[in-house]
Short mmCIF file of C-alpha atoms and ligand atoms in Angstrom, two decimals:
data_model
loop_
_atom_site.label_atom_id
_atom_site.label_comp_id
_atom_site.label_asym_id
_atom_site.label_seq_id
_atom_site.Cartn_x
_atom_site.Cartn_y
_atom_site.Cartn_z
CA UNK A 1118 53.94 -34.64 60.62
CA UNK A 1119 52.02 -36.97 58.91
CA UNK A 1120 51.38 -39.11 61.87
CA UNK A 1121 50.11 -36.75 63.93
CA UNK A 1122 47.80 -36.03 60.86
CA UNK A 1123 47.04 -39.73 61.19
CA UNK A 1124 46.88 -39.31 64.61
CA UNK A 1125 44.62 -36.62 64.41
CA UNK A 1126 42.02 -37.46 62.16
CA UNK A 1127 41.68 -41.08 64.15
CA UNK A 1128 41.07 -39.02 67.68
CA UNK A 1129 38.79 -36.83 65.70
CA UNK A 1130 36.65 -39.90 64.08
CA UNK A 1131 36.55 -41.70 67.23
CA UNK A 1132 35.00 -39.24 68.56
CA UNK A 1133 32.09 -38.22 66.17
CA UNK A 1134 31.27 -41.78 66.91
CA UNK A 1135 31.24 -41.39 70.62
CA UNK A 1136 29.23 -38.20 70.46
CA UNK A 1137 26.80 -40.03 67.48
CA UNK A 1138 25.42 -43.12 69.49
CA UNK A 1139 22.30 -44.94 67.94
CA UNK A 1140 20.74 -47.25 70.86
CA UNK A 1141 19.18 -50.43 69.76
CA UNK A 1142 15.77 -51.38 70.85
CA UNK A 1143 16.43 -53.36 73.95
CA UNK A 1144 19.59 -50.98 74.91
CA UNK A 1145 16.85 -47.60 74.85
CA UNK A 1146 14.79 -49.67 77.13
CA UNK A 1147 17.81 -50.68 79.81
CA UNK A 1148 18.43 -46.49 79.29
CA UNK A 1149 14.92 -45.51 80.04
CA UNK A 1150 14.50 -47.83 83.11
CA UNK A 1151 18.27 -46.37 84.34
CA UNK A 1152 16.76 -42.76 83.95
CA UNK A 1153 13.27 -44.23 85.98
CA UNK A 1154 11.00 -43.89 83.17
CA UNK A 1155 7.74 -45.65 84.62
CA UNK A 1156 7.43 -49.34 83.22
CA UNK A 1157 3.42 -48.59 82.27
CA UNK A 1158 4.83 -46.06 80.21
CA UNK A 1159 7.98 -47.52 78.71
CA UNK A 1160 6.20 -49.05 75.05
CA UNK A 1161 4.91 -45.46 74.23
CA UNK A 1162 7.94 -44.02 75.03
CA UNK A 1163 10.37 -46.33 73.18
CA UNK A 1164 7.48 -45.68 70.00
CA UNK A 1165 7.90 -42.09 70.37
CA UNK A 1166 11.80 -42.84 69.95
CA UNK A 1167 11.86 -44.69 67.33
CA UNK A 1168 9.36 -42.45 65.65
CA UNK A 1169 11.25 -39.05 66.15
CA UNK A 1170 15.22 -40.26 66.31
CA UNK A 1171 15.11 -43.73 65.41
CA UNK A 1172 17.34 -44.27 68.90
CA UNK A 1173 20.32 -41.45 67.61
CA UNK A 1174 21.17 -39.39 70.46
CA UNK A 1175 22.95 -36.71 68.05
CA UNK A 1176 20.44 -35.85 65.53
CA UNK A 1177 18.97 -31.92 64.71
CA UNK A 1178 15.93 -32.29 63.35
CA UNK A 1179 15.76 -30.08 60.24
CA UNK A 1180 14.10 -26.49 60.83
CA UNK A 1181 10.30 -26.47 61.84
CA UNK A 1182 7.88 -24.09 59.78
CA UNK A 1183 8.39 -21.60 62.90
CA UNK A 1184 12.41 -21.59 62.15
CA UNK A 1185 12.76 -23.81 65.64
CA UNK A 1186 14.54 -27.04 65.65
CA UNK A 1187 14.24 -30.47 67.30
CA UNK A 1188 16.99 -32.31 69.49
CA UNK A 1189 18.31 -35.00 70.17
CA UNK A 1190 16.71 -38.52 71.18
CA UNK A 1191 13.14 -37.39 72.30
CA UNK A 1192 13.29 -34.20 69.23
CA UNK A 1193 12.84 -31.51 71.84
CA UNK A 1194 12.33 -28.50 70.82
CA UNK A 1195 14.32 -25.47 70.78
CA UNK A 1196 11.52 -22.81 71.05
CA UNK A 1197 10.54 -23.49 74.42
CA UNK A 1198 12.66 -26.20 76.17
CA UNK A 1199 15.97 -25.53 75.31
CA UNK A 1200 18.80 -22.91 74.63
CA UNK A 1201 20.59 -23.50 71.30
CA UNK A 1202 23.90 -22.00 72.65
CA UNK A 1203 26.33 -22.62 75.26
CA UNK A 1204 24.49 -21.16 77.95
CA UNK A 1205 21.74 -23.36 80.24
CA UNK A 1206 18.06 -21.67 79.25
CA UNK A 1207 14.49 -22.01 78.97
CA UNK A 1208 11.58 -24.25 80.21
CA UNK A 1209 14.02 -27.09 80.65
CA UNK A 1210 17.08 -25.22 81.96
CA UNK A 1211 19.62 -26.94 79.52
CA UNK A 1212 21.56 -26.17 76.24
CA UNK A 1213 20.30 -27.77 73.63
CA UNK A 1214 23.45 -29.73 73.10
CA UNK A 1215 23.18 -31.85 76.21
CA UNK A 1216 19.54 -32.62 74.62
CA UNK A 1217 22.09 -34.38 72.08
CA UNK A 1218 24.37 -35.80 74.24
CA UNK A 1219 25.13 -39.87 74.68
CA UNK A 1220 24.39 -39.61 78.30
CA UNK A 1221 20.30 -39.31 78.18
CA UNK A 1222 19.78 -37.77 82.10
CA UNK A 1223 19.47 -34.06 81.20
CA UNK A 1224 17.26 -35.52 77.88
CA UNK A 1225 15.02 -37.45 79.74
CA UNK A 1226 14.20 -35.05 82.48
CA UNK A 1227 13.33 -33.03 80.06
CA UNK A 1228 11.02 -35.05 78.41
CA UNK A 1229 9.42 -36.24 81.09
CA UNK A 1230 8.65 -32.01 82.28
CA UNK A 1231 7.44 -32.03 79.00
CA UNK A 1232 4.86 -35.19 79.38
CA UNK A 1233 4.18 -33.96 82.73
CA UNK A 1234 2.50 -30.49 81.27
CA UNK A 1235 1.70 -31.76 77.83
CA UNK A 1236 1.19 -35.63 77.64
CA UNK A 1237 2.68 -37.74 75.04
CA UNK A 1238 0.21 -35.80 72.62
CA UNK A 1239 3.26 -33.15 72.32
CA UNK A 1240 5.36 -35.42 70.01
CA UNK A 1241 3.34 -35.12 66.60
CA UNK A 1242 5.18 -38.44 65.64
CA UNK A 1243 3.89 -40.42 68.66
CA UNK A 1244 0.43 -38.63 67.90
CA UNK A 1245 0.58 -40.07 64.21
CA UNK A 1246 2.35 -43.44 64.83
CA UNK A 1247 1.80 -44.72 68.05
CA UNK A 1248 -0.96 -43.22 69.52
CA UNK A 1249 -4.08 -46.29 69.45
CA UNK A 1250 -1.84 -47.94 67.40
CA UNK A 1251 0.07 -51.41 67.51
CA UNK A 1252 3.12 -50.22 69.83
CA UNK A 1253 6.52 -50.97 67.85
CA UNK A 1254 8.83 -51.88 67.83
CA UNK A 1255 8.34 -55.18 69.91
CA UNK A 1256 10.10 -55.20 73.47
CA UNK A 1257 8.95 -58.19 75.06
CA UNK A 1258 12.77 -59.62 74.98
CA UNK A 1259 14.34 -56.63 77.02
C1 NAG B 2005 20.36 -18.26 75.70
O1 NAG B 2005 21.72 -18.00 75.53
C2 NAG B 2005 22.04 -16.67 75.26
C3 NAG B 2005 23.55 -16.57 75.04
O2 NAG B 2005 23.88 -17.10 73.79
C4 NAG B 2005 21.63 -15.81 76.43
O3 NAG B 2005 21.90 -14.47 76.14
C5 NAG B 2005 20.15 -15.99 76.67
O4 NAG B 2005 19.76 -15.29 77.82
C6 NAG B 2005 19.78 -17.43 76.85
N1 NAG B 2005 18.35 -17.58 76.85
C7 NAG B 2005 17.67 -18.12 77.86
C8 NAG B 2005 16.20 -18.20 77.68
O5 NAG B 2005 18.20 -18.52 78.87
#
């Protein structure tokens, strides 16, 4: 009994951790060029990363004024682009959940719909950090 606790609680932490993966720099830019993320593009988008998830796939952004919340790497938003239960909804046709999954492909697609209407001026972070700024961090050794 108290090995399968054992047991139980490692399968359980093991887990967490797989669902809870922080990217560093260079491995969010070999992840953006897998999902086809234009090169031109790539140092605003790994700014607006690091600005709104610092690279953690998992995160929930705490609630916006409007009661919506932000997900996952890109902090998409739950009022328009996603559907914070287990069924597929909204702009971007997805549950919010595989906005926070370790696999970007449904995150990215999304964000990219949402640069294609919107630009990066969407993101208030990449507005107020990156945006005629210095683009960090560095990726000239990816
Ligand atoms: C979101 O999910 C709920 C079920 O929890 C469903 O009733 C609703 O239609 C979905 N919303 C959208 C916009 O797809």
């Amino acid at each position: 009994m108290k090995l399968l606790l054992i047991l139980v609680t490692v399968v359980v932490t093991v887990c967490l951790q797989c669902e809870a993966k922080t990217f560093t720099v260079c491995e969010l830019v070999h992840e953006l060029r897998k999902q086809k993320f234009p090169e031109n593009e790539m140092r605003d988008w790994v700014c607006l990363v690091e600005m709104e998830s610092t690279r953690r796939t998992h995160v929930t952004g705490s609630p916006n004024s409007d009661g919506s919340k932000d997900h996952g790497l890109f902090q998409i938003n739950d009022r328009y682009w996603c559907n914070d239960s287990n069924v597929p909804g909204k702009e971007c046709h997805v549950t919010c959940g595989q906005l926070r999954s370790d696999d970007i492909s449904s995150a990215s697609t999304c964000a990219k719909k949402i640069h294609r209407r919107h630009g990066f001026s969407a993101w208030y972070a990449w507005r107020d950090h990156c945006k005629g700024k210095p683009l960090l961090p560095d990726i000239s050794k990816c």
